Coordinates of C-alpha atoms and ligand atoms in Angstrom, one line a residue:
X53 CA 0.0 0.0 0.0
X54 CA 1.2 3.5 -1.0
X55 CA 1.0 6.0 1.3
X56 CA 0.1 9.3 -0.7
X57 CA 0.0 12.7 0.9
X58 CA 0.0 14.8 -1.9
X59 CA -3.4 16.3 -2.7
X60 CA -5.1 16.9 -5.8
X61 CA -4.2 20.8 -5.0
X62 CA -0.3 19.6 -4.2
X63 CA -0.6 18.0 -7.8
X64 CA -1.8 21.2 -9.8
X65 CA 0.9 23.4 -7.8
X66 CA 3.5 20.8 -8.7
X67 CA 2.3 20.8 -12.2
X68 CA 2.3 24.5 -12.5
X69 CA 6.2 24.6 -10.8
X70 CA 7.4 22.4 -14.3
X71 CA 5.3 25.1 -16.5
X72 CA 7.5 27.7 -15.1
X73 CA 10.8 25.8 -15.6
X74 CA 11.3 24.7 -11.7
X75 CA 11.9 21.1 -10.3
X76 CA 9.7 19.1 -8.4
X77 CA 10.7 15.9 -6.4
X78 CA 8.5 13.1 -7.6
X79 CA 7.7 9.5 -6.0
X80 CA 7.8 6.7 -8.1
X81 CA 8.3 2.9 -7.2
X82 CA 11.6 2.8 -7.5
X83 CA 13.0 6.1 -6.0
X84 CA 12.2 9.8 -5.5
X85 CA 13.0 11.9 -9.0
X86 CA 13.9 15.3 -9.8
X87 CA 11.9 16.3 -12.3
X88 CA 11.8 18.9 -15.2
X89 CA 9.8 19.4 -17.9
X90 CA 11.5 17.3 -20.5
X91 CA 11.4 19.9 -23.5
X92 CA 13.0 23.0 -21.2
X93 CA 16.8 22.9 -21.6
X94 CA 17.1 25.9 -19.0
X95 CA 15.5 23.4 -15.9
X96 CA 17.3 20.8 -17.6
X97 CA 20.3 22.5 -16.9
X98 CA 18.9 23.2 -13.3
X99 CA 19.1 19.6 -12.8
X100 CA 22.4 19.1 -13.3
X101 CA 22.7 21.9 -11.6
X102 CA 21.4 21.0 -8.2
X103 CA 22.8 17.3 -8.8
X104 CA 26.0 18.3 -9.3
X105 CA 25.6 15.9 -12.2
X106 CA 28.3 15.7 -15.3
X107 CA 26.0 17.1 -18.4
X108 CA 26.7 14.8 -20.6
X109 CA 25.1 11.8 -18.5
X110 CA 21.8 11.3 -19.8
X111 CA 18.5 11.2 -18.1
X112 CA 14.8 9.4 -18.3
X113 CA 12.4 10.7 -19.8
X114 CA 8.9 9.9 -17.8
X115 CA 5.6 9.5 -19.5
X116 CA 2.0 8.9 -18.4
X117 CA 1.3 6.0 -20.8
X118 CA 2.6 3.5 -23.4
X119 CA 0.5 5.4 -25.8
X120 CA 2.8 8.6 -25.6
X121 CA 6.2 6.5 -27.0
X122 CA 5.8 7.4 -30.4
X123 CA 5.7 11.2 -29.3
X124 CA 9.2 10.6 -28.4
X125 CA 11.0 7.9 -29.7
X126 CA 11.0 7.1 -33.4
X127 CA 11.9 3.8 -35.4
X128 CA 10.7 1.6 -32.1
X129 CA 12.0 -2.4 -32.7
X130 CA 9.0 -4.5 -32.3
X131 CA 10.7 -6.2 -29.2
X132 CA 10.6 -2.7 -27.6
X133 CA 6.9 -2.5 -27.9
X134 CA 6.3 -6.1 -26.7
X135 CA 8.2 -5.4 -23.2
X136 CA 6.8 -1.7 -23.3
X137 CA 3.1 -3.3 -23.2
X138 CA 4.1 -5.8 -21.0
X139 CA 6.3 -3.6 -18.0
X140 CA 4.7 -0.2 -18.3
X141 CA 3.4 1.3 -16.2
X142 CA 6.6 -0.4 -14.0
X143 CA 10.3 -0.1 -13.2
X144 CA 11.6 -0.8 -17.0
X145 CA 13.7 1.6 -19.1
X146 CA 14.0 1.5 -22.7
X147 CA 16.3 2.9 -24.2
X148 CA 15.2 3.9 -28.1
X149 CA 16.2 6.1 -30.5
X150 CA 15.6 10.0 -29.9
X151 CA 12.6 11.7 -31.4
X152 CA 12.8 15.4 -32.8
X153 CA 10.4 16.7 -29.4
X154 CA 13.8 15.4 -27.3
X155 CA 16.2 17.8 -26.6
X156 CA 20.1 17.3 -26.5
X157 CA 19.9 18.1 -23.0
X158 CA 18.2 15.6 -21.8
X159 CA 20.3 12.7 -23.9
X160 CA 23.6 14.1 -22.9
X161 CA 24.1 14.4 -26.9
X162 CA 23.3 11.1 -27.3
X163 CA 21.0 10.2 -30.7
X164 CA 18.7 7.9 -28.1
X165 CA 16.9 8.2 -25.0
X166 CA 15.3 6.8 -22.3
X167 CA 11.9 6.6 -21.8
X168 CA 9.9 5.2 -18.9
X169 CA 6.3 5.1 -17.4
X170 CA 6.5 5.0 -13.5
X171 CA 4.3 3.0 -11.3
X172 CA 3.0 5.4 -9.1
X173 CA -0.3 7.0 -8.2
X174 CA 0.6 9.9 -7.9
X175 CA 3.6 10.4 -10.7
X176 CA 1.0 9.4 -13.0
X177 CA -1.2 12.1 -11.5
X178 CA 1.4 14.9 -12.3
X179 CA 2.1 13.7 -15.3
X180 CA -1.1 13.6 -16.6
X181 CA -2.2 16.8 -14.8
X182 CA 1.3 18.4 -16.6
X183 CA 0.8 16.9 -20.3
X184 CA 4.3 16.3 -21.2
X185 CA 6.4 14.5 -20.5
X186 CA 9.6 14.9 -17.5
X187 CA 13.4 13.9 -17.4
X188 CA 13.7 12.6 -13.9
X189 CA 16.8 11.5 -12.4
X190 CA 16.8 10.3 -8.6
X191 CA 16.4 13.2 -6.1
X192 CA 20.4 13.0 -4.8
X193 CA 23.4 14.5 -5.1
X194 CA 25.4 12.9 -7.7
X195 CA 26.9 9.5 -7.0
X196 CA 24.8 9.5 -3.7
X197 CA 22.5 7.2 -1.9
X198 CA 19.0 7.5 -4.2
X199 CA 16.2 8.6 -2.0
X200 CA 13.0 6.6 -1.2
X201 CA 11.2 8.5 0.9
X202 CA 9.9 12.4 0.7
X203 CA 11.7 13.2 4.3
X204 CA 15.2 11.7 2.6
X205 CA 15.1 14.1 -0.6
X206 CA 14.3 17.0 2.3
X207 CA 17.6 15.4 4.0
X208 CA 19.5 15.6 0.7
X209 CA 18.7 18.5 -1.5
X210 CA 16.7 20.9 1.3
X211 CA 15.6 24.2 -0.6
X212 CA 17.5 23.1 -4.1
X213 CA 14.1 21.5 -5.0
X214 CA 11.2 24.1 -5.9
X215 CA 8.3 21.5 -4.6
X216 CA 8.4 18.0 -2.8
X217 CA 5.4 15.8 -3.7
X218 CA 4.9 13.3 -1.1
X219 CA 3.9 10.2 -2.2
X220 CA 4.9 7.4 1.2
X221 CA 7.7 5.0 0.7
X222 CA 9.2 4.0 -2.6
X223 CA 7.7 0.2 -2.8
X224 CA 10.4 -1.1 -5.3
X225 CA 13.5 0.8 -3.6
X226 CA 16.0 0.2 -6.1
X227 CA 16.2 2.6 -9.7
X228 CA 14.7 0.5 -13.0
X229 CA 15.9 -1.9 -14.9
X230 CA 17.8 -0.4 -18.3
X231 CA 17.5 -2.5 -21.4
X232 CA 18.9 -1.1 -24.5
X233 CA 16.1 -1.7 -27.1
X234 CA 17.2 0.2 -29.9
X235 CA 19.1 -2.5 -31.7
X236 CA 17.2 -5.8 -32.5
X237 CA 18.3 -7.5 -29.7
X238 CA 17.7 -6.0 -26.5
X239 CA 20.1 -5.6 -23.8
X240 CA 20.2 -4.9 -20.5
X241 CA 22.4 -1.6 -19.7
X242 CA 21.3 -1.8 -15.6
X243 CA 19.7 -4.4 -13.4
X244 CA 17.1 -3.2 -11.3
X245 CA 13.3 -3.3 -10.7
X246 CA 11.7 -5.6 -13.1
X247 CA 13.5 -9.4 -12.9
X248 CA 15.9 -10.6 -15.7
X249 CA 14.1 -13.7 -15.9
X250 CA 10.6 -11.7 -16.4
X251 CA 12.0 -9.9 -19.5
X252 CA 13.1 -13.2 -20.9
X253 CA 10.1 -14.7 -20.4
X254 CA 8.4 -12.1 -22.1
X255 CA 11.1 -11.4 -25.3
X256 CA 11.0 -15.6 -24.9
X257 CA 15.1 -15.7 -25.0
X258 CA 17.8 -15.5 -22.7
X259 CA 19.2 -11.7 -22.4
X260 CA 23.3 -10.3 -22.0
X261 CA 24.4 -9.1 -19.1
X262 CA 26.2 -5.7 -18.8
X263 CA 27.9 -4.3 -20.9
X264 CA 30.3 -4.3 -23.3
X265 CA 28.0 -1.4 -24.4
X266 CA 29.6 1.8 -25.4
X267 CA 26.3 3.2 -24.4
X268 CA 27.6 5.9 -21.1
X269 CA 25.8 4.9 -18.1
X270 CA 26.4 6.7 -15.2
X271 CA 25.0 4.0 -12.5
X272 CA 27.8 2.0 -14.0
X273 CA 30.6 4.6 -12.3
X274 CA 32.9 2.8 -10.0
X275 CA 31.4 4.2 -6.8
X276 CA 27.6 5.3 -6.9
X277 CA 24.8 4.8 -4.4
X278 CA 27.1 5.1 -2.1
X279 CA 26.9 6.1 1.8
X280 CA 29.5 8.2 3.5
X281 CA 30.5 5.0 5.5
X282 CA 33.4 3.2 3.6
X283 CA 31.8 -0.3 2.5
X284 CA 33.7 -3.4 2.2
X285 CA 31.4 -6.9 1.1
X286 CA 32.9 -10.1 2.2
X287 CA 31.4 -13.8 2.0
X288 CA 27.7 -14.0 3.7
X289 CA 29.8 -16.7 6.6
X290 CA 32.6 -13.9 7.4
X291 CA 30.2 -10.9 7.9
X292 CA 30.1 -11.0 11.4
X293 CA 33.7 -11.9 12.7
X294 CA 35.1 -9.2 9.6
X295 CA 32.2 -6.9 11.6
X296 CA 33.7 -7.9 15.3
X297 CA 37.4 -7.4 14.1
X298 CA 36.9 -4.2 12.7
X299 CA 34.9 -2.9 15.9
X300 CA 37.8 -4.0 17.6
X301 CA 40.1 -2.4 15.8
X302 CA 38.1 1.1 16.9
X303 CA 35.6 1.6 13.8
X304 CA 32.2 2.4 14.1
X305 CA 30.7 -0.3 12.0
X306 CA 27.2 -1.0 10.7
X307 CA 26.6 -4.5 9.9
X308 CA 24.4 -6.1 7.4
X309 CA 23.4 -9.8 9.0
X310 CA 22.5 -12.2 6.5
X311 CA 19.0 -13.7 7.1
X312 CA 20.6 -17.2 7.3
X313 CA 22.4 -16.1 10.6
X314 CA 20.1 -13.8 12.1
X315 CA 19.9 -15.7 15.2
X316 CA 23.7 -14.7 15.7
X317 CA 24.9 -12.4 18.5
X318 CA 26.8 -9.8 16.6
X319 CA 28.9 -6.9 18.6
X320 CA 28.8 -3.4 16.1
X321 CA 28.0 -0.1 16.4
X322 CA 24.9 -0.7 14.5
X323 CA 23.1 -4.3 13.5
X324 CA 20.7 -4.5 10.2
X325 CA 18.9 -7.7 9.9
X326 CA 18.5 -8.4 6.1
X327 CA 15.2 -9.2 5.0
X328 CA 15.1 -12.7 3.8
X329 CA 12.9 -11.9 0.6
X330 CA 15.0 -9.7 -1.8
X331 CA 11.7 -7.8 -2.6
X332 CA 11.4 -6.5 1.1
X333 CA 15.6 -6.1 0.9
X334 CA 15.5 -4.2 -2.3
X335 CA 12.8 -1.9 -0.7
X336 CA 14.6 -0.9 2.1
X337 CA 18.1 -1.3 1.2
X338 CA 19.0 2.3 0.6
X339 CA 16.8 3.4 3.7
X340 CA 19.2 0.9 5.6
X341 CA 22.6 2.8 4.7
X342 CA 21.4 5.8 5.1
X343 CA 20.4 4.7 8.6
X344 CA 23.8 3.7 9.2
X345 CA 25.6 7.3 8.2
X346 CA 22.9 8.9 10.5
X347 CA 24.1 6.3 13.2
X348 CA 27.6 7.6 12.6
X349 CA 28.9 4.5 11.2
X350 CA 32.0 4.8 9.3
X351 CA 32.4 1.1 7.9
X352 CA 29.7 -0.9 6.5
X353 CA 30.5 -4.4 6.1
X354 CA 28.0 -6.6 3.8
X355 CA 27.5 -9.3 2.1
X356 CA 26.3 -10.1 -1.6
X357 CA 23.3 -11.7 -2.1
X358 CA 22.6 -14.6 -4.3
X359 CA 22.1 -12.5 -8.1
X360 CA 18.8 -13.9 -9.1
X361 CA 15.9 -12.1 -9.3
X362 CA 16.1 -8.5 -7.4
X363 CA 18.9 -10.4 -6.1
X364 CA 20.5 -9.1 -9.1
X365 CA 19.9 -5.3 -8.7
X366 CA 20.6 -5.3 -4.7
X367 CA 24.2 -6.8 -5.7
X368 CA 24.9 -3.8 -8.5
X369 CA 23.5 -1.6 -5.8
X370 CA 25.8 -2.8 -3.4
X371 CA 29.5 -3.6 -5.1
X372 CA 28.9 -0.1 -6.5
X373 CA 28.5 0.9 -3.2
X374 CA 31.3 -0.3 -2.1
X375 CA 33.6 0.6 -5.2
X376 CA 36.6 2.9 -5.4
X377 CA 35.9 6.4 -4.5
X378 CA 36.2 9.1 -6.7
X379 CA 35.5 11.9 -4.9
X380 CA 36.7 12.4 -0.7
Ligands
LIG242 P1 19.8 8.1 -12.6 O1 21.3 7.9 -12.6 O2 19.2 7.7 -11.3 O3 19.5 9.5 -13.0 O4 19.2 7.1 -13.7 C1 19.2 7.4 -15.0 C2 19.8 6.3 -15.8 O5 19.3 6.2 -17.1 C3 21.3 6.5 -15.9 O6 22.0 5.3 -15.5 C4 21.5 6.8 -17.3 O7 22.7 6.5 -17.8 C5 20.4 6.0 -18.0 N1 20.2 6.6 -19.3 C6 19.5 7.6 -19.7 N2 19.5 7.8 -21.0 C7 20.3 6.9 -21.6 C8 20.7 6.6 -22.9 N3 20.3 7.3 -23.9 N4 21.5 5.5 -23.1 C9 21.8 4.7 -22.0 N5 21.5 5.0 -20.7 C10 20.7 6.0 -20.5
LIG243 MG1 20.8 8.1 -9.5

């Protein structure tokens, strides 16, 4: 169940702030966006702006229905439109080629773009009550923990944004699942909200993996999603004597227990018991770190989960967590 808070006069305000070229933050099932009108370079630019976001890393373009793609896109594959029917409204990307309504902007000068139609009550509400159509990119700072609740884009961008739209708790938690669908044969770009094995099952063959793709992907940067704690993932066995060790060593170390040895004493700073079902982990998994940088944590030690199913996305999420970082 979503929680919505926004009104039907929250909507119309909201819908009137992307007339005038501001940005609003948006709920969808996957996480809170910041949203522009898609055809207004100038916010565009805000965007980047407030995200402190490279320009030339593209962003998705949200519609209200499957019916609006060919007000977009042009030349769509017949694949696209068999997974466009079958995941939208829903937590799939496509990524097609660029129609003439799309500025440069919003492609990072790329020929394609991508186009999604989020899952959400009330994101379907503003973008009906707008008309157009919105880039959206999550509501964070650039290589950032993605927000999944109204209160955490407050947290992250304060008076950056011109209007929050509250719309409850992000029910997927984790950002959509990219498939390239411009070419013949789809690909997928970025695991996330709609299953690997649910796309096959649709297309009716087996899919690539990431990503020989020269395509630029900027969830694909070594460290993104990525807490202030430094994050190290071990096996799911050593989590808690790598947790104890490094407490004893004087960190302050948040722990993610493994279902499978929740019943495990475990001596940290700060304990997170993983959900056993990697829908309810995938929900809450960004909620979870930024718990641990409000606890103070400075070392996060997890583990990877089995990559089936969300299981997939929650392990991107995580190793990029815990990549290199580029930035102090
Ligand atoms: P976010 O990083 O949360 O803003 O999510 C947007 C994602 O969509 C990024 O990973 C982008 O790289 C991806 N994306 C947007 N447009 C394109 C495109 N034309 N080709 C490939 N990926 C894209
Ligand atoms: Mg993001």
């Amino acid at each position: 169940m979503v929680r919505v808070t926004a009104s039907i006069k929250d909507i119309e305000t909201a819908a009137g702030v992307l007339r005038d070229g501001g940005l609003v933050a948006l709920p969808t099932e996957t996480v809170y966006g910041l949203a522009a009108n898609a055809e207004d370079p100038a916010a565009i630019s805000r965007i980047f702006q407030v995200k402190g976001r490279p320009p030339s890393h593209p962003l998705i373009v949200h519609l209200a229905g499957a019916e609006q793609l060919d007000d977009w896109v042009q030349d769509v594959p017949r694949a696209a439109r068999v997974l466009a029917e079958h995941f939208w409204p829903g937590p799939l990307t496509l990524v097609l080629r660029r129609g003439p309504r799309v500025p440069l902007e919003a492609t990072g000068g790329l020929e394609t773009v991508a186009v999604r139609v989020p899952d959400h009550p009330v994101a379907l509400a503003l973008l009906t009550a707008f008309g157009g159509g919105v880039t959206a990119p999550s509501a964070n700072r650039f290589g950032s923990v993605s927000p999944t609740s109204a209160n955490d884009v407050r947290a992250e961008l304060g008076d950056a944004v011109d209007f929050i739209l509250d719309g409850g708790s992000c029910q997927v938690g984790v950002e959509s699942t990219i498939v390239d669908a411009a070419a013949e044969t789809p690909t997928i770009l970025r695991p996330g909200g709609v299953m690997r094995e649910g796309l096959e099952t649709v297309l009716g063959h087996p899919l690539a993996l990431p990503s020989t793709s020269q395509v630029r992907v900027p969830g694909q940067h070594p460290s993104h999603y990525a807490p202030h704690a430094r994050v190290i993932l071990v096996e799911p066995q050593e989590v808690i004597t790598e947790a104890e060790s490094a407490s004893s060593l004087g960190h302050r170390v948040g722990v993610f227990v493994p279902a499978a040895f929740a019943d495990l004493p475990v001596k940290a700073h700060a304990v997170v018991a993983v959900p056993a079902s990697p829908a309810a982990y995938a929900q809450r998994l960004y909620g979870f770190l930024r718990e641990l940088d409000q606890q103070g944590c400075d070392l996060i030690i997890a583990s990877v989960p089995t990559e089936q199913g969300l299981g997939l996305a929650i392990a991107n999420r995580l190793r990029r967590a815990a990549g290199p970082r580029t930035t102090v």
